[in-house]
GROMACS .gro file of C-alpha atoms in nm:
model
  497
    1MET     CA    1  -0.465  -1.224   4.991
    2VAL     CA    2  -0.835  -1.167   5.069
    3GLN     CA    3  -0.923  -1.003   5.400
    4ALA     CA    4  -1.081  -1.243   5.653
    5LEU     CA    5  -1.451  -1.188   5.726
    6GLU     CA    6  -1.573  -1.113   6.074
    7PRO     CA    7  -1.794  -1.380   6.236
    8LEU     CA    8  -2.156  -1.349   6.140
    9GLU     CA    9  -2.266  -1.354   6.504
   10GLU     CA   10  -2.053  -1.048   6.586
   11LEU     CA   11  -2.193  -0.858   6.290
   12GLU     CA   12  -2.545  -0.939   6.401
   13GLN     CA   13  -2.470  -0.820   6.753
   14GLU     CA   14  -2.327  -0.494   6.622
   15SER     CA   15  -2.596  -0.432   6.366
   16ILE     CA   16  -2.920  -0.539   6.542
   17PRO     CA   17  -3.011  -0.380   6.877
   18ASP     CA   18  -3.092  -0.621   7.164
   19GLU     CA   19  -3.382  -0.421   7.302
   20VAL     CA   20  -3.656  -0.235   7.129
   21PRO     CA   21  -3.856   0.029   7.305
   22GLU     CA   22  -4.194  -0.096   7.413
   23GLU     CA   23  -4.369   0.193   7.243
   24ALA     CA   24  -4.229   0.098   6.899
   25PRO     CA   25  -4.498  -0.055   6.672
   26VAL     CA   26  -4.447  -0.404   6.527
   27ASP     CA   27  -4.413  -0.276   6.170
   28VAL     CA   28  -4.141  -0.030   6.275
   29LEU     CA   29  -3.953  -0.313   6.445
   30GLN     CA   30  -3.970  -0.526   6.131
   31SER     CA   31  -3.854  -0.236   5.917
   32ASP     CA   32  -3.550  -0.174   6.140
   33LYS     CA   33  -3.457  -0.542   6.125
   34ASP     CA   34  -3.484  -0.545   5.742
   35LYS     CA   35  -3.261  -0.239   5.714
   36SER     CA   36  -3.006  -0.392   5.950
   37LEU     CA   37  -3.000  -0.716   5.752
   38GLU     CA   38  -2.953  -0.525   5.426
   39GLU     CA   39  -2.663  -0.329   5.577
   40MET     CA   40  -2.504  -0.650   5.702
   41ILE     CA   41  -2.533  -0.826   5.364
   42SER     CA   42  -2.395  -0.517   5.185
   43ARG     CA   43  -2.098  -0.506   5.422
   44ILE     CA   44  -2.023  -0.879   5.371
   45ASN     CA   45  -2.037  -0.841   4.992
   46SER     CA   46  -1.814  -0.535   5.006
   47MET     CA   47  -1.546  -0.708   5.213
   48ALA     CA   48  -1.558  -1.024   5.000
   49SER     CA   49  -1.503  -0.826   4.681
   50GLN     CA   50  -1.201  -0.634   4.812
   51LYS     CA   51  -0.849  -0.730   4.686
   52PRO     CA   52  -0.509  -0.620   4.807
   53ALA     CA   53  -0.348  -0.339   4.612
   54GLU     CA   54  -0.058  -0.557   4.496
   55GLU     CA   55  -0.300  -0.814   4.348
   56GLU     CA   56  -0.494  -0.549   4.157
   57GLU     CA   57  -0.177  -0.420   3.991
   58THR     CA   58  -0.110  -0.761   3.834
   59TYR     CA   59  -0.427  -0.745   3.627
   60PHE     CA   60  -0.387  -0.661   3.255
   61THR     CA   61  -0.641  -0.461   3.061
   62PRO     CA   62  -0.607  -0.528   2.686
   63PRO     CA   63  -0.617  -0.228   2.451
   64LYS     CA   64  -0.949  -0.142   2.293
   65ALA     CA   65  -0.998  -0.274   1.941
   66GLU     CA   66  -1.068   0.070   1.804
   67GLU     CA   67  -0.748   0.211   1.957
   68PRO     CA   68  -0.471  -0.041   1.881
   69ALA     CA   69  -0.135   0.008   2.043
   70GLU     CA   70   0.089   0.199   1.805
   71GLU     CA   71   0.377  -0.047   1.832
   72ASP     CA   72   0.150  -0.337   1.730
   73LEU     CA   73  -0.002  -0.187   1.419
   74LEU     CA   74   0.247  -0.325   1.166
   75GLU     CA   75   0.548  -0.546   1.195
   76ASP     CA   76   0.763  -0.296   1.006
   77HIS     CA   77   0.643   0.012   1.200
   78ASP     CA   78   0.660   0.230   0.890
   79THR     CA   79   0.316   0.381   0.846
   80PRO     CA   80   0.084   0.558   1.088
   81PHE     CA   81  -0.223   0.461   0.886
   82TYR     CA   82  -0.422   0.156   0.990
   83PRO     CA   83  -0.762   0.064   0.835
   84CYS     CA   84  -0.975  -0.068   1.121
   85GLU     CA   85  -1.271  -0.291   1.043
   86PRO     CA   86  -1.602  -0.096   1.050
   87GLN     CA   87  -1.871  -0.199   1.295
   88THR     CA   88  -2.166  -0.041   1.114
   89LEU     CA   89  -2.261   0.068   0.764
   90ARG     CA   90  -2.227   0.427   0.879
   91GLU     CA   91  -1.867   0.370   0.984
   92ALA     CA   92  -1.802   0.209   0.646
   93GLN     CA   93  -1.950   0.516   0.472
   94LEU     CA   94  -2.192   0.289   0.285
   95THR     CA   95  -2.568   0.280   0.237
   96ALA     CA   96  -2.795  -0.025   0.242
   97THR     CA   97  -2.853   0.028  -0.130
   98ASP     CA   98  -2.478   0.010  -0.201
   99VAL     CA   99  -2.454  -0.325  -0.024
  100GLU     CA  100  -2.773  -0.454  -0.179
  101ALA     CA  101  -2.643  -0.388  -0.531
  102LEU     CA  102  -2.317  -0.573  -0.466
  103VAL     CA  103  -2.488  -0.872  -0.302
  104LEU     CA  104  -2.754  -0.914  -0.570
  105LYS     CA  105  -2.502  -0.888  -0.856
  106TYR     CA  106  -2.278  -1.144  -0.690
  107LEU     CA  107  -2.564  -1.389  -0.629
  108LEU     CA  108  -2.678  -1.341  -0.989
  109THR     CA  109  -2.333  -1.454  -1.105
  110ALA     CA  110  -2.264  -1.721  -0.842
  111GLY     CA  111  -2.616  -1.866  -0.834
  112GLU     CA  112  -2.611  -1.925  -0.459
  113ALA     CA  113  -2.378  -1.851  -0.168
  114SER     CA  114  -2.371  -1.854   0.209
  115GLY     CA  115  -2.375  -1.529   0.403
  116ARG     CA  116  -2.008  -1.564   0.495
  117GLU     CA  117  -1.913  -1.629   0.133
  118VAL     CA  118  -2.093  -1.312   0.031
  119ALA     CA  119  -1.921  -1.120   0.314
  120ALA     CA  120  -1.579  -1.244   0.197
  121GLN     CA  121  -1.659  -1.144  -0.161
  122ILE     CA  122  -1.753  -0.785  -0.082
  123CYS     CA  123  -1.501  -0.758   0.207
  124LEU     CA  124  -1.745  -0.654   0.480
  125PRO     CA  125  -1.785  -0.805   0.829
  126PHE     CA  126  -2.045  -1.080   0.842
  127LEU     CA  127  -2.232  -0.910   1.129
  128ILE     CA  128  -2.295  -0.604   0.911
  129LEU     CA  129  -2.394  -0.810   0.609
  130GLU     CA  130  -2.622  -1.038   0.810
  131GLU     CA  131  -2.852  -0.747   0.890
  132CYS     CA  132  -2.861  -0.643   0.524
  133LEU     CA  133  -2.939  -0.998   0.412
  134ARG     CA  134  -3.220  -1.019   0.666
  135LYS     CA  135  -3.373  -0.702   0.521
  136MET     CA  136  -3.336  -0.835   0.165
  137LYS     CA  137  -3.517  -1.153   0.269
  138TYR     CA  138  -3.795  -0.943   0.423
  139ASP     CA  139  -3.818  -0.752   0.091
  140GLN     CA  140  -3.842  -1.091  -0.088
  141LEU     CA  141  -3.521  -1.037  -0.287
  142VAL     CA  142  -3.350  -1.349  -0.149
  143VAL     CA  143  -3.464  -1.672   0.015
  144TYR     CA  144  -3.300  -1.937   0.229
  145LYS     CA  145  -3.202  -2.239   0.022
  146ASP     CA  146  -3.021  -2.430   0.293
  147THR     CA  147  -2.854  -2.390   0.630
  148ALA     CA  148  -2.482  -2.326   0.666
  149GLN     CA  149  -2.239  -2.341   0.956
  150ALA     CA  150  -2.266  -2.130   1.272
  151GLY     CA  151  -2.618  -2.001   1.222
  152ASP     CA  152  -2.559  -1.899   0.861
  153TYR     CA  153  -2.776  -1.973   0.557
  154VAL     CA  154  -2.729  -2.037   0.187
  155TYR     CA  155  -2.901  -1.757  -0.005
  156PHE     CA  156  -3.073  -1.775  -0.342
  157LEU     CA  157  -3.228  -1.499  -0.552
  158THR     CA  158  -3.602  -1.476  -0.599
  159ASP     CA  159  -3.751  -1.369  -0.931
  160LEU     CA  160  -3.783  -1.017  -0.793
  161GLY     CA  161  -3.422  -1.022  -0.673
  162ARG     CA  162  -3.298  -1.153  -1.008
  163GLU     CA  163  -3.479  -0.878  -1.195
  164ARG     CA  164  -3.337  -0.609  -0.968
  165ALA     CA  165  -2.985  -0.756  -1.000
  166ARG     CA  166  -3.013  -0.733  -1.379
  167ARG     CA  167  -3.106  -0.366  -1.353
  168TYR     CA  168  -2.803  -0.302  -1.130
  169ASN     CA  169  -2.587  -0.487  -1.383
  170GLU     CA  170  -2.702  -0.266  -1.667
  171TYR     CA  171  -2.541   0.032  -1.495
  172CYS     CA  172  -2.229  -0.139  -1.353
  173THR     CA  173  -2.126  -0.503  -1.341
  174TYR     CA  174  -1.882  -0.460  -1.049
  175TYR     CA  175  -1.946  -0.686  -0.750
  176GLY     CA  176  -1.603  -0.692  -0.582
  177ALA     CA  177  -1.496  -0.534  -0.255
  178ALA     CA  178  -1.728  -0.265  -0.122
  179PRO     CA  179  -1.588   0.078  -0.208
  180VAL     CA  180  -1.411   0.311   0.035
  181SER     CA  181  -1.523   0.672   0.053
  182LEU     CA  182  -1.318   0.939  -0.126
  183LYS     CA  183  -1.278   1.121   0.205
  184ASP     CA  184  -1.120   0.816   0.370
  185TYR     CA  185  -0.887   0.768   0.074
  186ILE     CA  186  -0.768   1.129   0.087
  187GLY     CA  187  -0.703   1.087   0.458
  188SER     CA  188  -0.498   0.772   0.395
  189VAL     CA  189  -0.279   0.949   0.137
  190ARG     CA  190  -0.220   1.237   0.375
  191ALA     CA  191  -0.114   0.996   0.650
  192GLN     CA  192   0.121   0.797   0.423
  193SER     CA  193   0.256   1.085   0.215
  194LEU     CA  194   0.617   1.097   0.100
  195GLU     CA  195   0.636   1.461   0.201
  196GLY     CA  196   0.592   1.365   0.564
  197GLN     CA  197   0.914   1.162   0.558
  198SER     CA  198   1.277   1.267   0.551
  199PRO     CA  199   1.500   0.973   0.456
  200ASN     CA  200   1.856   1.024   0.575
  201ILE     CA  201   2.185   0.912   0.427
  202ASP     CA  202   2.155   0.564   0.584
  203ALA     CA  203   1.817   0.510   0.417
  204LEU     CA  204   1.957   0.616   0.081
  205GLU     CA  205   2.261   0.392   0.112
  206HIS     CA  206   2.029   0.100   0.182
  207ALA     CA  207   1.810   0.190  -0.119
  208PHE     CA  208   2.106   0.198  -0.359
  209GLU     CA  209   2.316  -0.075  -0.203
  210ASP     CA  210   2.309  -0.287  -0.521
  211LEU     CA  211   2.418   0.004  -0.747
  212LEU     CA  212   2.759   0.164  -0.788
  213ILE     CA  213   2.709   0.540  -0.744
  214ASN     CA  214   2.994   0.782  -0.686
  215LYS     CA  215   2.984   1.012  -0.384
  216THR     CA  216   2.920   1.329  -0.585
  217MET     CA  217   2.617   1.177  -0.754
  218PHE     CA  218   2.494   1.034  -0.426
  219ARG     CA  219   2.518   1.371  -0.255
  220ARG     CA  220   2.306   1.532  -0.527
  221LEU     CA  221   2.046   1.255  -0.521
  222GLY     CA  222   1.992   1.275  -0.144
  223PRO     CA  223   1.825   1.619  -0.120
  224ALA     CA  224   1.622   1.553  -0.437
  225ILE     CA  225   1.474   1.232  -0.296
  226ASN     CA  226   1.428   1.393   0.045
  227SER     CA  227   1.210   1.666  -0.110
  228GLY     CA  228   0.951   1.407  -0.217
  229ARG     CA  229   0.849   1.615  -0.517
  230GLY     CA  230   1.018   1.559  -0.852
  231LEU     CA  231   1.345   1.546  -1.042
  232PHE     CA  232   1.499   1.516  -1.386
  233LEU     CA  233   1.756   1.246  -1.448
  234TYR     CA  234   1.931   1.310  -1.775
  235GLY     CA  235   2.247   1.194  -1.946
  236ALA     CA  236   2.383   0.945  -2.197
  237PRO     CA  237   2.193   0.615  -2.238
  238GLY     CA  238   2.320   0.315  -2.045
  239ASN     CA  239   2.439   0.492  -1.730
  240GLY     CA  240   2.163   0.368  -1.500
  241LYS     CA  241   1.903   0.646  -1.500
  242THR     CA  242   1.615   0.399  -1.499
  243SER     CA  243   1.785   0.179  -1.238
  244ILE     CA  244   1.830   0.481  -1.010
  245ALA     CA  245   1.468   0.591  -1.060
  246GLU     CA  246   1.333   0.243  -0.981
  247ARG     CA  247   1.518   0.233  -0.647
  248VAL     CA  248   1.417   0.577  -0.521
  249THR     CA  249   1.110   0.440  -0.343
  250ARG     CA  250   1.323   0.212  -0.124
  251ALA     CA  251   1.443   0.516   0.070
  252PHE     CA  252   1.093   0.560   0.214
  253GLY     CA  253   0.871   0.327   0.417
  254ARG     CA  254   0.826  -0.017   0.269
  255TYR     CA  255   0.447  -0.059   0.280
  256ILE     CA  256   0.130   0.143   0.239
  257TRP     CA  257  -0.243   0.069   0.241
  258VAL     CA  258  -0.456   0.135  -0.067
  259PRO     CA  259  -0.829   0.074  -0.118
  260ARG     CA  260  -0.943  -0.184  -0.366
  261ALA     CA  261  -1.199   0.063  -0.496
  262ILE     CA  262  -1.336   0.410  -0.419
  263GLY     CA  263  -1.706   0.491  -0.425
  264ILE     CA  264  -1.805   0.834  -0.560
  265ASP     CA  265  -2.179   0.912  -0.576
  266GLY     CA  266  -2.269   0.558  -0.674
  267GLU     CA  267  -1.980   0.514  -0.921
  268ILE     CA  268  -1.695   0.270  -0.867
  269LEU     CA  269  -1.332   0.371  -0.924
  270ARG     CA  270  -1.084   0.084  -0.898
  271VAL     CA  271  -0.748   0.178  -0.743
  272PHE     CA  272  -0.571  -0.146  -0.654
  273ASP     CA  273  -0.411  -0.291  -0.968
  274PRO     CA  274  -0.218  -0.622  -0.945
  275ALA     CA  275  -0.034  -0.526  -1.264
  276VAL     CA  276   0.149  -0.237  -1.092
  277HIS     CA  277   0.096  -0.304  -0.720
  278ASP     CA  278   0.276  -0.578  -0.525
  279GLU     CA  279   0.049  -0.706  -0.251
  280ALA     CA  280   0.212  -0.763   0.087
  281PRO     CA  281  -0.052  -0.919   0.316
  282LEU     CA  282   0.002  -0.943   0.689
  283GLU     CA  283   0.089  -1.290   0.808
  284ASP     CA  284  -0.177  -1.487   0.994
  285GLY     CA  285  -0.104  -1.578   1.352
  286PRO     CA  286  -0.143  -1.465   1.712
  287GLY     CA  287  -0.116  -1.093   1.759
  288ILE     CA  288  -0.246  -0.816   1.543
  289MET     CA  289  -0.474  -1.030   1.327
  290GLN     CA  290  -0.658  -1.154   1.635
  291ARG     CA  291  -0.658  -0.841   1.853
  292HIS     CA  292  -0.734  -0.585   1.583
  293ARG     CA  293  -0.943  -0.662   1.279
  294ILE     CA  294  -0.841  -0.506   0.951
  295ASP     CA  295  -1.082  -0.351   0.704
  296LYS     CA  296  -1.054  -0.599   0.417
  297ARG     CA  297  -1.156  -0.335   0.166
  298TRP     CA  298  -0.796  -0.213   0.193
  299VAL     CA  299  -0.484  -0.389   0.063
  300ARG     CA  300  -0.135  -0.359   0.205
  301ILE     CA  301   0.116  -0.323  -0.079
  302LYS     CA  302   0.481  -0.243  -0.125
  303ARG     CA  303   0.521   0.131  -0.172
  304PRO     CA  304   0.460   0.155  -0.548
  305THR     CA  305   0.711   0.232  -0.821
  306ILE     CA  306   0.536   0.263  -1.157
  307VAL     CA  307   0.750   0.292  -1.470
  308VAL     CA  308   0.603   0.403  -1.803
  309GLY     CA  309   0.790   0.472  -2.124
  310GLY     CA  310   0.708   0.545  -2.483
  311GLU     CA  311   0.368   0.377  -2.450
  312LEU     CA  312   0.235   0.659  -2.229
  313THR     CA  313  -0.065   0.843  -2.375
  314MET     CA  314  -0.299   1.111  -2.246
  315ASP     CA  315  -0.568   0.848  -2.185
  316ASN     CA  316  -0.344   0.687  -1.921
  317LEU     CA  317  -0.363   1.010  -1.718
  318GLU     CA  318  -0.744   1.023  -1.707
  319ILE     CA  319  -1.011   0.798  -1.559
  320SER     CA  320  -1.095   0.526  -1.809
  321THR     CA  321  -1.435   0.357  -1.812
  322ILE     CA  322  -1.519   0.032  -1.987
  323GLN     CA  323  -1.857   0.104  -2.137
  324ALA     CA  324  -1.961  -0.263  -2.142
  325THR     CA  325  -1.910  -0.303  -1.767
  326GLY     CA  326  -1.946   0.051  -1.634
  327VAL     CA  327  -1.634   0.005  -1.417
  328SER     CA  328  -1.388   0.296  -1.398
  329GLU     CA  329  -1.012   0.253  -1.367
  330ALA     CA  330  -0.789   0.500  -1.182
  331PRO     CA  331  -0.518   0.680  -1.384
  332LEU     CA  332  -0.148   0.610  -1.336
  333GLN     CA  333  -0.080   0.911  -1.116
  334LEU     CA  334  -0.354   0.805  -0.874
  335LYS     CA  335  -0.221   0.449  -0.856
  336SER     CA  336   0.129   0.583  -0.782
  337ASN     CA  337   0.024   0.806  -0.491
  338CYS     CA  338   0.260   0.771  -0.191
  339GLY     CA  339   0.518   0.617  -0.425
  340THR     CA  340   0.722   0.698  -0.736
  341LEU     CA  341   0.609   0.751  -1.094
  342VAL     CA  342   0.893   0.717  -1.345
  343ILE     CA  343   0.848   0.866  -1.692
  344ASP     CA  344   1.119   0.675  -1.875
  345ASP     CA  345   1.258   0.791  -2.210
  346PHE     CA  346   1.086   1.125  -2.160
  347GLY     CA  347   1.042   1.301  -2.491
  348ARG     CA  348   0.982   0.979  -2.685
  349GLN     CA  349   0.616   0.928  -2.589
  350ARG     CA  350   0.343   0.897  -2.849
  351MET     CA  351   0.205   1.231  -2.733
  352SER     CA  352   0.398   1.556  -2.743
  353THR     CA  353   0.586   1.672  -2.436
  354ASP     CA  354   0.378   1.992  -2.434
  355GLU     CA  355   0.058   1.790  -2.379
  356LEU     CA  356   0.206   1.606  -2.082
  357LEU     CA  357   0.360   1.916  -1.929
  358ASN     CA  358   0.044   2.124  -1.967
  359ARG     CA  359  -0.156   1.841  -1.807
  360TRP     CA  360   0.067   1.831  -1.501
  361ILE     CA  361   0.188   2.187  -1.459
  362VAL     CA  362  -0.082   2.271  -1.200
  363PRO     CA  363  -0.077   1.936  -1.009
  364LEU     CA  364   0.300   1.961  -0.969
  365GLU     CA  365   0.257   2.303  -0.810
  366LYS     CA  366  -0.058   2.246  -0.600
  367ARG     CA  367  -0.008   1.876  -0.518
  368TYR     CA  368  -0.366   1.787  -0.613
  369ASP     CA  369  -0.534   1.691  -0.939
  370PHE     CA  370  -0.884   1.708  -1.089
  371LEU     CA  371  -1.040   1.405  -1.258
  372ASN     CA  372  -1.368   1.364  -1.447
  373MET     CA  373  -1.596   1.073  -1.358
  374ARG     CA  374  -1.812   0.893  -1.611
  375GLY     CA  375  -2.124   1.082  -1.511
  376GLY     CA  376  -1.954   1.419  -1.558
  377LYS     CA  377  -1.872   1.484  -1.192
  378LYS     CA  378  -1.529   1.640  -1.135
  379ILE     CA  379  -1.342   1.525  -0.825
  380GLN     CA  380  -1.031   1.656  -0.652
  381VAL     CA  381  -0.775   1.389  -0.563
  382PRO     CA  382  -0.424   1.397  -0.411
  383PHE     CA  383  -0.126   1.425  -0.645
  384ASP     CA  384   0.127   1.287  -0.400
  385GLN     CA  385   0.417   1.103  -0.559
  386LEU     CA  386   0.779   1.157  -0.650
  387ILE     CA  387   0.782   1.202  -1.028
  388VAL     CA  388   1.109   1.114  -1.199
  389PHE     CA  389   1.161   1.221  -1.559
  390SER     CA  390   1.436   1.006  -1.709
  391THR     CA  391   1.571   1.114  -2.048
  392ASN     CA  392   1.885   1.106  -2.260
  393LEU     CA  393   1.782   1.436  -2.417
  394GLU     CA  394   1.862   1.782  -2.288
  395PRO     CA  395   1.581   1.896  -2.052
  396ARG     CA  396   1.583   2.256  -2.181
  397ASP     CA  397   1.511   2.122  -2.529
  398LEU     CA  398   1.203   1.938  -2.402
  399CYS     CA  399   1.020   2.194  -2.190
  400ASP     CA  400   1.012   2.561  -2.105
  401ASP     CA  401   1.131   2.741  -1.794
  402ALA     CA  402   0.784   2.747  -1.636
  403PHE     CA  403   0.778   2.369  -1.617
  404LEU     CA  404   1.144   2.330  -1.522
  405ARG     CA  405   1.082   2.558  -1.226
  406ARG     CA  406   0.828   2.306  -1.092
  407ILE     CA  407   1.084   2.024  -1.112
  408PRO     CA  408   1.331   2.159  -0.856
  409TYR     CA  409   1.613   1.907  -0.912
  410LYS     CA  410   1.789   1.838  -1.244
  411ILE     CA  411   2.062   1.578  -1.205
  412GLU     CA  412   2.295   1.463  -1.480
  413VAL     CA  413   2.395   1.098  -1.467
  414VAL     CA  414   2.752   1.112  -1.600
  415ASP     CA  415   2.974   0.842  -1.753
  416PRO     CA  416   3.171   0.629  -1.506
  417THR     CA  417   3.543   0.680  -1.467
  418GLU     CA  418   3.785   0.407  -1.574
  419GLU     CA  419   3.827   0.304  -1.211
  420GLU     CA  420   3.449   0.273  -1.168
  421PHE     CA  421   3.425   0.087  -1.499
  422ARG     CA  422   3.679  -0.172  -1.379
  423GLN     CA  423   3.499  -0.194  -1.045
  424LEU     CA  424   3.176  -0.280  -1.227
  425PHE     CA  425   3.353  -0.575  -1.390
  426ASP     CA  426   3.477  -0.684  -1.049
  427ILE     CA  427   3.118  -0.679  -0.921
  428MET     CA  428   2.954  -0.846  -1.222
  429CYS     CA  429   3.205  -1.127  -1.286
  430PRO     CA  430   3.112  -1.349  -0.989
  431LEU     CA  431   2.741  -1.280  -1.047
  432MET     CA  432   2.771  -1.430  -1.396
  433GLY     CA  433   2.998  -1.717  -1.303
  434PHE     CA  434   3.332  -1.569  -1.414
  435THR     CA  435   3.661  -1.526  -1.233
  436TYR     CA  436   3.794  -1.172  -1.265
  437ASP     CA  437   4.086  -1.166  -1.511
  438GLN     CA  438   4.301  -0.854  -1.489
  439ASP     CA  439   4.483  -0.919  -1.818
  440ALA     CA  440   4.161  -0.961  -2.019
  441ILE     CA  441   4.011  -0.645  -1.868
  442ASP     CA  442   4.330  -0.447  -1.940
  443HIS     CA  443   4.317  -0.563  -2.304
  444LEU     CA  444   3.951  -0.460  -2.334
  445VAL     CA  445   4.008  -0.112  -2.190
  446GLU     CA  446   4.327  -0.041  -2.385
  447THR     CA  447   4.225  -0.182  -2.723
  448HIS     CA  448   3.854  -0.113  -2.746
  449TYR     CA  449   3.818   0.205  -2.539
  450ARG     CA  450   4.133   0.413  -2.515
  451LYS     CA  451   4.257   0.359  -2.873
  452VAL     CA  452   3.919   0.440  -3.031
  453ASN     CA  453   3.829   0.707  -2.773
  454ARG     CA  454   3.509   0.522  -2.678
  455PRO     CA  455   3.326   0.651  -2.366
  456PHE     CA  456   3.263   0.418  -2.072
  457ARG     CA  457   2.900   0.335  -1.991
  458CYS     CA  458   2.767   0.167  -1.676
  459CYS     CA  459   2.568  -0.095  -1.867
  460GLN     CA  460   2.858  -0.220  -2.079
  461PRO     CA  461   3.035  -0.449  -1.827
  462ARG     CA  462   2.713  -0.645  -1.779
  463ASP     CA  463   2.633  -0.654  -2.152
  464LEU     CA  464   2.984  -0.760  -2.261
  465LEU     CA  465   3.004  -1.032  -1.995
  466LEU     CA  466   2.667  -1.162  -2.112
  467GLN     CA  467   2.805  -1.182  -2.468
  468VAL     CA  468   3.108  -1.378  -2.346
  469ARG     CA  469   2.889  -1.609  -2.138
  470ASN     CA  470   2.662  -1.691  -2.432
  471LEU     CA  471   2.966  -1.760  -2.652
  472CYS     CA  472   3.115  -1.998  -2.393
  473LEU     CA  473   2.786  -2.183  -2.352
  474TYR     CA  474   2.749  -2.219  -2.729
  475GLU     CA  475   3.101  -2.364  -2.765
  476ASN     CA  476   3.057  -2.591  -2.458
  477ALA     CA  477   3.363  -2.418  -2.311
  478PRO     CA  478   3.419  -2.327  -1.944
  479LEU     CA  479   3.315  -1.977  -1.840
  480GLN     CA  480   3.642  -1.791  -1.873
  481LEU     CA  481   3.750  -1.440  -1.968
  482SER     CA  482   4.008  -1.401  -2.243
  483ARG     CA  483   4.127  -1.144  -2.492
  484LYS     CA  484   3.973  -1.342  -2.782
  485HIS     CA  485   3.637  -1.363  -2.608
  486PHE     CA  486   3.630  -0.986  -2.548
  487ASP     CA  487   3.730  -0.918  -2.910
  488ASP     CA  488   3.436  -1.127  -3.033
  489ALA     CA  489   3.197  -0.964  -2.783
  490VAL     CA  490   3.302  -0.611  -2.882
  491GLU     CA  491   3.264  -0.693  -3.252
  492ASN     CA  492   2.903  -0.797  -3.194
  493TYR     CA  493   2.808  -0.535  -2.936
  494PHE     CA  494   2.953  -0.224  -3.103
  495ALA     CA  495   2.888  -0.331  -3.466
  496VAL     CA  496   2.671  -0.029  -3.548
  497MET     CA  497   2.756   0.194  -3.253
   0.00000   0.00000   0.00000
């Protein structure tokens, strides 16, 4: 393994001359001996530190924290964006004043907290926050109340710190996660954009695996979803337009990262919304969570699908600010970036269709939007989502040609054929606890559809089976299909239809 060292005596004989000329002064002699000894020691150290080539190749150099290996970023390998933990305030795009405001407002509410508790609250590394807390103590804004674990302290506001926290609170009461810069957010949307992906037929089949869609419809949906821009789904009610729209996002990557909040010139804009975003945290354990630290100001969520219906108003499309708290909330289109925004029952909103179309006619073309902050500042943000307009009205009756041109795909969701209608019963029966009964289904189709010329709808097998199920449960009878049960279900279901 390690090369054997030569005997010390031999090295001395080679390095130090036996005879010195008589005319050499004593100090010259001593200098030559010192140099020889230094050369000998250097040679010994050099040989002792050498390793064979095969041993050196077995050594492993771990990847740098700031450059994680691409295959280790996420377990699902579906996004190139990865929010690395900042090492300094400059990397976090924050100022000492930003952090000071969050810390003081939190301590004003909590009363007291350790440094690590404060760091967890505002989602910054403790090493960054420790320096800020030290400066706040020097400025007599906080004091040590007690010691905490691992060299930490419990902090308490002074009278001066309490007064300054109240002044911060008057402008904005937010003391959650430290905000991410608008520039970093725009970069994250660009990296996780739908337009950068091209889901193929296998991805679409997986997305719609729990729906029955005929091949013609499927072939029309594929290019529309692949475009990542927008489409109209129109047709008779009950044929699955909303169900199709809700599953579009599955064709793309499963997860994205969104910031909890964005900071814009001292104002806070909240983006992460638990009401419409499904959080999908990384699991703790050996691997990525230990080798690469994540910026906790970001949240990993399932790629969003936001559905709004008749409750949609113009206020939902603009930044809303609660005057009592000073906290701003992102509009729906910003929360749906990198996902799907479904406008269900289009044409039945409380605002006119012209208002909505005029608001979005430019963003749909340019793929960016302009929003007004509370202080009057106008910001440009990405408009990067697949917008699906679902309606049972005729699209040309709702909007003009200028808007229809910006929605490149208009797809009609047609009624199912009789064969597809029967197949839906075959699928739904076991899901609801029934055994498929051919005779009962034949009676239903012949008596209540063909004779009265009633159109088939995709939702009706599920709805009629639910009626039969409820009737059986009420009568304490076994779950069983029969002609009588279908007659009763049809009488209730189609009473005014």
